[in-house]
mmCIF file of C-alpha atoms in Angstrom:
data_model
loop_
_atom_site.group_PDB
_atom_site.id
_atom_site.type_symbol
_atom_site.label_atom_id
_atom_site.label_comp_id
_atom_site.label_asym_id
_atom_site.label_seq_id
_atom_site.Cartn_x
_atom_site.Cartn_y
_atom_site.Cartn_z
ATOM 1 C CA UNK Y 18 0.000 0.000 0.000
ATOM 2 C CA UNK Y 19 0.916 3.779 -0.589
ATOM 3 C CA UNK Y 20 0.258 7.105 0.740
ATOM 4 C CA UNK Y 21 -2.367 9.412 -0.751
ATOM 5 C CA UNK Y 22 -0.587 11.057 -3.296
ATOM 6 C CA UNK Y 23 -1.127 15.341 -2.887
ATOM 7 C CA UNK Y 24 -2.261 16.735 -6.355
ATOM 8 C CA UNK Y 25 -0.586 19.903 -5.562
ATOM 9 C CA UNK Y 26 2.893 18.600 -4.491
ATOM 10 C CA UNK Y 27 2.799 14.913 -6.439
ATOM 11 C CA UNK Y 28 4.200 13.067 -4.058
ATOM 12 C CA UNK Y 29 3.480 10.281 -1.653
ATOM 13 C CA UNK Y 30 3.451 12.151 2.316
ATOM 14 C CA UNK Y 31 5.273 8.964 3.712
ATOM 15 C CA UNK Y 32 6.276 6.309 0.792
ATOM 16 C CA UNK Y 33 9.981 6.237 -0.154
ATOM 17 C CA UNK Y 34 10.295 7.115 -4.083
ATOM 18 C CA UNK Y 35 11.142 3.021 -4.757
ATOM 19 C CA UNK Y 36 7.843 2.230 -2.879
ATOM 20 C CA UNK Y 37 5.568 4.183 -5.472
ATOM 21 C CA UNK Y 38 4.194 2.522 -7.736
ATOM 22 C CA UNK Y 39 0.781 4.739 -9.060
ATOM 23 C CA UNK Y 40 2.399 5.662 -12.234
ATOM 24 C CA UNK Y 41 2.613 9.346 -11.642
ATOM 25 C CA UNK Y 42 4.563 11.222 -13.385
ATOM 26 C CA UNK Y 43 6.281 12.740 -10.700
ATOM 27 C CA UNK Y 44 6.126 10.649 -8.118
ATOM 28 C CA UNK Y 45 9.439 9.224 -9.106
ATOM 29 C CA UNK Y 46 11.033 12.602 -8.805
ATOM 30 C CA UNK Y 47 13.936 12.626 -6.266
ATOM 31 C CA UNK Y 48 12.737 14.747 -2.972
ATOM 32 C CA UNK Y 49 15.457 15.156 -0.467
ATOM 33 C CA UNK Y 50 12.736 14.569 2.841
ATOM 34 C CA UNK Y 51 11.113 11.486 1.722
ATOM 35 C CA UNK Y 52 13.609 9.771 -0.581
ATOM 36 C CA UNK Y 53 16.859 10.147 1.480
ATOM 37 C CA UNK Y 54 18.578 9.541 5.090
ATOM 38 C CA UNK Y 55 16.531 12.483 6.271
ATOM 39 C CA UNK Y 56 13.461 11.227 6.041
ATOM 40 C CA UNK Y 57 14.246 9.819 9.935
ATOM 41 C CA UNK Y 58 14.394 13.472 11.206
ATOM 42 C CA UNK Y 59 10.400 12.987 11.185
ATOM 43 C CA UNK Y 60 11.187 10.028 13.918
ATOM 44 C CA UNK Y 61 13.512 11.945 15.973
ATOM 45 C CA UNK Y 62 10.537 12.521 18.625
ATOM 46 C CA UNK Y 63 9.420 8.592 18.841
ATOM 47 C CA UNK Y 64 13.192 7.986 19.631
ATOM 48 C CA UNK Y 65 13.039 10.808 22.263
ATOM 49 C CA UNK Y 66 9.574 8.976 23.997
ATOM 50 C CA UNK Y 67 11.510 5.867 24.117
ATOM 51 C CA UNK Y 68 14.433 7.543 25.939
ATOM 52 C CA UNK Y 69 12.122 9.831 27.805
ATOM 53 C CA UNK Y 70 12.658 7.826 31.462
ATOM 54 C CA UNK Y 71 16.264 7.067 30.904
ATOM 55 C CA UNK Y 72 17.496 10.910 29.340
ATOM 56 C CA UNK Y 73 14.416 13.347 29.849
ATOM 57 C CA UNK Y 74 16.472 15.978 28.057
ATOM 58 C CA UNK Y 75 16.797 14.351 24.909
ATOM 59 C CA UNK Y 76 12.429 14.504 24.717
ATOM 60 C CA UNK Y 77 12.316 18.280 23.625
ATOM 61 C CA UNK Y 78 15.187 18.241 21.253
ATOM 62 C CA UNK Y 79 13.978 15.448 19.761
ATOM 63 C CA UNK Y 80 10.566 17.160 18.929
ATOM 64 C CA UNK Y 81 11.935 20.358 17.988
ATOM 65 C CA UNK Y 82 14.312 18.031 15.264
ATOM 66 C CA UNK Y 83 11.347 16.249 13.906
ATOM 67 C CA UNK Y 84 8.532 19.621 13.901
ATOM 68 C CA UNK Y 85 11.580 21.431 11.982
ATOM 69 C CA UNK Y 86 11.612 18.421 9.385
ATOM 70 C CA UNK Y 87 8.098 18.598 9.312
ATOM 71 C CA UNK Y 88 8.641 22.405 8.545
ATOM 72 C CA UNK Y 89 11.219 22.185 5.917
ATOM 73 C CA UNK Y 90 9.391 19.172 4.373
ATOM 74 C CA UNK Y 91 6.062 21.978 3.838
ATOM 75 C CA UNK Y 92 8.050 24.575 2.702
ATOM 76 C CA UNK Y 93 9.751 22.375 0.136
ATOM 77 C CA UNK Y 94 6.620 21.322 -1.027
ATOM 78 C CA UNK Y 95 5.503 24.749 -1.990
ATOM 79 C CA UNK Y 96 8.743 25.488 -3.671
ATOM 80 C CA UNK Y 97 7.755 22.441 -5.602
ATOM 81 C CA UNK Y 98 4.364 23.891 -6.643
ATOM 82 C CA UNK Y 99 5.752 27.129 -6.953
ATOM 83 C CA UNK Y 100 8.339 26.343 -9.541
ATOM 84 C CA UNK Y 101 6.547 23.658 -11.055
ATOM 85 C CA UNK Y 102 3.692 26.603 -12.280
ATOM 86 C CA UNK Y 103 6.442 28.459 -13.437
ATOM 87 C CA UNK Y 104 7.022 25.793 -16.246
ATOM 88 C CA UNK Y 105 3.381 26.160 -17.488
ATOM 89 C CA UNK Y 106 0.401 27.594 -17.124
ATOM 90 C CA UNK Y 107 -1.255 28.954 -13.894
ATOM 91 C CA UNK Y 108 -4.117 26.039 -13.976
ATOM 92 C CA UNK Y 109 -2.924 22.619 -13.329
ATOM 93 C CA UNK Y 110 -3.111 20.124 -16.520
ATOM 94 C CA UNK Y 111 -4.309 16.736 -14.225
ATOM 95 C CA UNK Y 112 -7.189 18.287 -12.184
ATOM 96 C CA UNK Y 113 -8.049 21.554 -13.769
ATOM 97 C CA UNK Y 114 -7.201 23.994 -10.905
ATOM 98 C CA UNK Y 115 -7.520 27.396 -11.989
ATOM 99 C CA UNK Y 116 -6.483 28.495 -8.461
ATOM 100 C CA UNK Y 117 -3.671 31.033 -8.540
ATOM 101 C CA UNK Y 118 0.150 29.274 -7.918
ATOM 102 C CA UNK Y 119 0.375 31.409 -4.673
ATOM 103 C CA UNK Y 120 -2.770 29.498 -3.712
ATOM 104 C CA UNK Y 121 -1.751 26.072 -4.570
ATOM 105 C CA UNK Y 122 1.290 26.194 -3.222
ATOM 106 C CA UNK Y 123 0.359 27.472 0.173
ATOM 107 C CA UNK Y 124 -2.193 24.600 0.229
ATOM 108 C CA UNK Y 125 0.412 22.347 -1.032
ATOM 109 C CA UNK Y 126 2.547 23.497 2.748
ATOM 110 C CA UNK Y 127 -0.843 23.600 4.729
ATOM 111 C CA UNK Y 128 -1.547 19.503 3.844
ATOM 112 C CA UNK Y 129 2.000 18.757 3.836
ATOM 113 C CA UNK Y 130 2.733 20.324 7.392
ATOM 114 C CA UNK Y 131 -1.078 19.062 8.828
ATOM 115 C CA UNK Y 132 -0.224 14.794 7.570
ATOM 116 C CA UNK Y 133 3.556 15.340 8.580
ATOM 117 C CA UNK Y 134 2.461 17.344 11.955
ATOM 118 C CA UNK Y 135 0.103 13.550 12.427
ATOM 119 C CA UNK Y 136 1.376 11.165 11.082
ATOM 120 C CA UNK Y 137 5.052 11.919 11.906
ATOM 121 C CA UNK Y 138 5.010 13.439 15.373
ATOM 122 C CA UNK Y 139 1.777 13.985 17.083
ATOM 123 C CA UNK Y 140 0.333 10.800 16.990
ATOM 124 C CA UNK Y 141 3.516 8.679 16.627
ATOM 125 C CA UNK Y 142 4.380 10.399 20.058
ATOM 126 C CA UNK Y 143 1.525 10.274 21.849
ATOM 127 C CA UNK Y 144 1.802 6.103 20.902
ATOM 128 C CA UNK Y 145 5.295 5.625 21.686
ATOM 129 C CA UNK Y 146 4.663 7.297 24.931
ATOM 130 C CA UNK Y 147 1.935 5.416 26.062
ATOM 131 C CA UNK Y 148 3.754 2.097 25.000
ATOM 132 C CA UNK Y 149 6.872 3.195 27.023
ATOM 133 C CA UNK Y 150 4.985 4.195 30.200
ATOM 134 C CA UNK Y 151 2.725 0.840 29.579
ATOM 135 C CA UNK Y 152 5.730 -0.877 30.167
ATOM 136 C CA UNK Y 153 7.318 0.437 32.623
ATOM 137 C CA UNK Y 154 4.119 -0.401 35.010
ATOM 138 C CA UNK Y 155 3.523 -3.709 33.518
ATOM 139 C CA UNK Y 156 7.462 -4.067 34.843
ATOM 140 C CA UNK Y 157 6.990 -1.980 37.968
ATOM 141 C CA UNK Y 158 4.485 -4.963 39.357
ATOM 142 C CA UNK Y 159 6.892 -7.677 38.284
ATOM 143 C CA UNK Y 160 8.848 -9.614 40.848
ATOM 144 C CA UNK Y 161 12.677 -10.438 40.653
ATOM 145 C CA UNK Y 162 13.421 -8.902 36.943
ATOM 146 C CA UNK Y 163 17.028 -7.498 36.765
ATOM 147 C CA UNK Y 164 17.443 -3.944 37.129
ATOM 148 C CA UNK Y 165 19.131 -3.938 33.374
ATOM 149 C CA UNK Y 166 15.524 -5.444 32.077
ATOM 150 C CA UNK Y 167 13.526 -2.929 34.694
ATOM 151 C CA UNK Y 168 15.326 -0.137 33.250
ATOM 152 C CA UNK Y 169 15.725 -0.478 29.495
ATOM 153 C CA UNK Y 170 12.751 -2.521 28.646
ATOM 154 C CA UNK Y 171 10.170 -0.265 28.215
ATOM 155 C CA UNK Y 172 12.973 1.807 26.229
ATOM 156 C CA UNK Y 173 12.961 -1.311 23.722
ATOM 157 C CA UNK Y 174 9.636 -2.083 23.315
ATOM 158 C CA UNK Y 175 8.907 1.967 22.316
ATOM 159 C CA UNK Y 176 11.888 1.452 20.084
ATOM 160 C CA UNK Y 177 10.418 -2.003 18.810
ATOM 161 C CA UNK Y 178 7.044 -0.558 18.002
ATOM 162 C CA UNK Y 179 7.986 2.194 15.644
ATOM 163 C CA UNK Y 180 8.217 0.096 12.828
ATOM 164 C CA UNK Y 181 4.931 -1.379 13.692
ATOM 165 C CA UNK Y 182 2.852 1.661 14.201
ATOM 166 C CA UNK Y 183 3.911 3.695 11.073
ATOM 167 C CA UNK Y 184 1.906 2.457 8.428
ATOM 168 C CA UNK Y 185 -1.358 2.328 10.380
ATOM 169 C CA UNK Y 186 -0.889 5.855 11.738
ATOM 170 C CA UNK Y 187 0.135 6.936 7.646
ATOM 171 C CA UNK Y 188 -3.377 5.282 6.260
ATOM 172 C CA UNK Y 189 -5.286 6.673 9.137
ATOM 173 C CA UNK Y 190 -3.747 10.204 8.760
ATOM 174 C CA UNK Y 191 -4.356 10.084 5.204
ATOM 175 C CA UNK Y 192 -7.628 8.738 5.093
ATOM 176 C CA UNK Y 193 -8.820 11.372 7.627
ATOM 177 C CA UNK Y 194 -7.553 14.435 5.935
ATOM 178 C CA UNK Y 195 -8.958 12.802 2.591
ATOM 179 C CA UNK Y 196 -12.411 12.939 4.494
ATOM 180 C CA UNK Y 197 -12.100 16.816 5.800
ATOM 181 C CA UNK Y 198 -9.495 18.995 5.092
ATOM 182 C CA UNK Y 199 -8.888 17.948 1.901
ATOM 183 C CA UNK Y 200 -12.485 17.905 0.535
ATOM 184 C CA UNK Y 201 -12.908 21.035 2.398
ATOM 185 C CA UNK Y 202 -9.528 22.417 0.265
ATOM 186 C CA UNK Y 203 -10.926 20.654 -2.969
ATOM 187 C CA UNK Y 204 -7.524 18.285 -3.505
#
């Protein structure tokens, strides 16, 4: 499965470029936050939740790393729109927008920031966090466990889940803002 591609920025919010396969024209174009090393940066606060009982200091770094990817991920997708209008005309040839490129493009950052501000750190967070402190009172009530497994236990199993809570949290993201904002936005 892939991400709802964004008519105004035509690209997937969460797939890496070798995971598309829609047939989109642009899809396949290289983009620097989903397609490279950087993409991660919209992790950096699940990492911090895990590490939240062992380094609380890392936890607001962490968020301000992956709310500035988030950031430079909308802004970039603007650019795109705005650059991409400058190579034809003002309406868009797929869907017949004859909304102004200004327009477009700051919807193109307002859905970009909104999934990534979701999908990559609010809810993501909120999970990991839950998981984390889950654990640590499931271990908390648990008789004769090392201190090494009391201690960095519920660090592993927030780690653990990560790669198990991304894809549901993407679909859900995307198939709620397909159901308001975007309908509302007409994209």
């Amino acid at each position: 499965s892939h991400g709802i591609c964004c008519i105004y920025c035509h690209h997937s919010h969460h797939d890496f470029k070798s995971s598309n396969n829609d047939g989109g024209g642009d899809d396949n174009k290289y983009n620097i936050f989903r397609d490279s090393l950087l993409r991660y940066c919209g992790y950096a606060n699940e990492v911090g939740e895990s590490f939240r009982y062992q380094y609380p200091r890392l936890v607001g770094p962490s968020y301000v790393l992956a709310f500035g990817y988030c950031l430079a991920d909308s802004v970039s997708a603007g650019y795109q729109v705005m650059m991409s209008s400058e190579k034809g005309s003002d309406a868009d040839v797929n869907n017949k927008d004859v909304r102004s490129k200004e327009k477009r493009a700051a919807i193109a950052m307002f859905d970009t920031l909104l999934w990534q501000s979701l999908a990559s750190v609010a809810i993501p967070g909120g999970v990991i966090n839950t998981i984390v402190r889950a654990s640590r009172f499931a271990i908390s009530r648990t008789v004769g466990l090392p201190l090494v497994v009391s201690k960095w236990a519920p660090t592993a199993a927030g780690l653990g889940s990560i790669p198990m809570i991304i894809h549901p949290i993407d679909e859900c993201v995307d198939f709620a803002l397909d159901n308001t904002t975007r309908k509302m936005l007409g994209i």
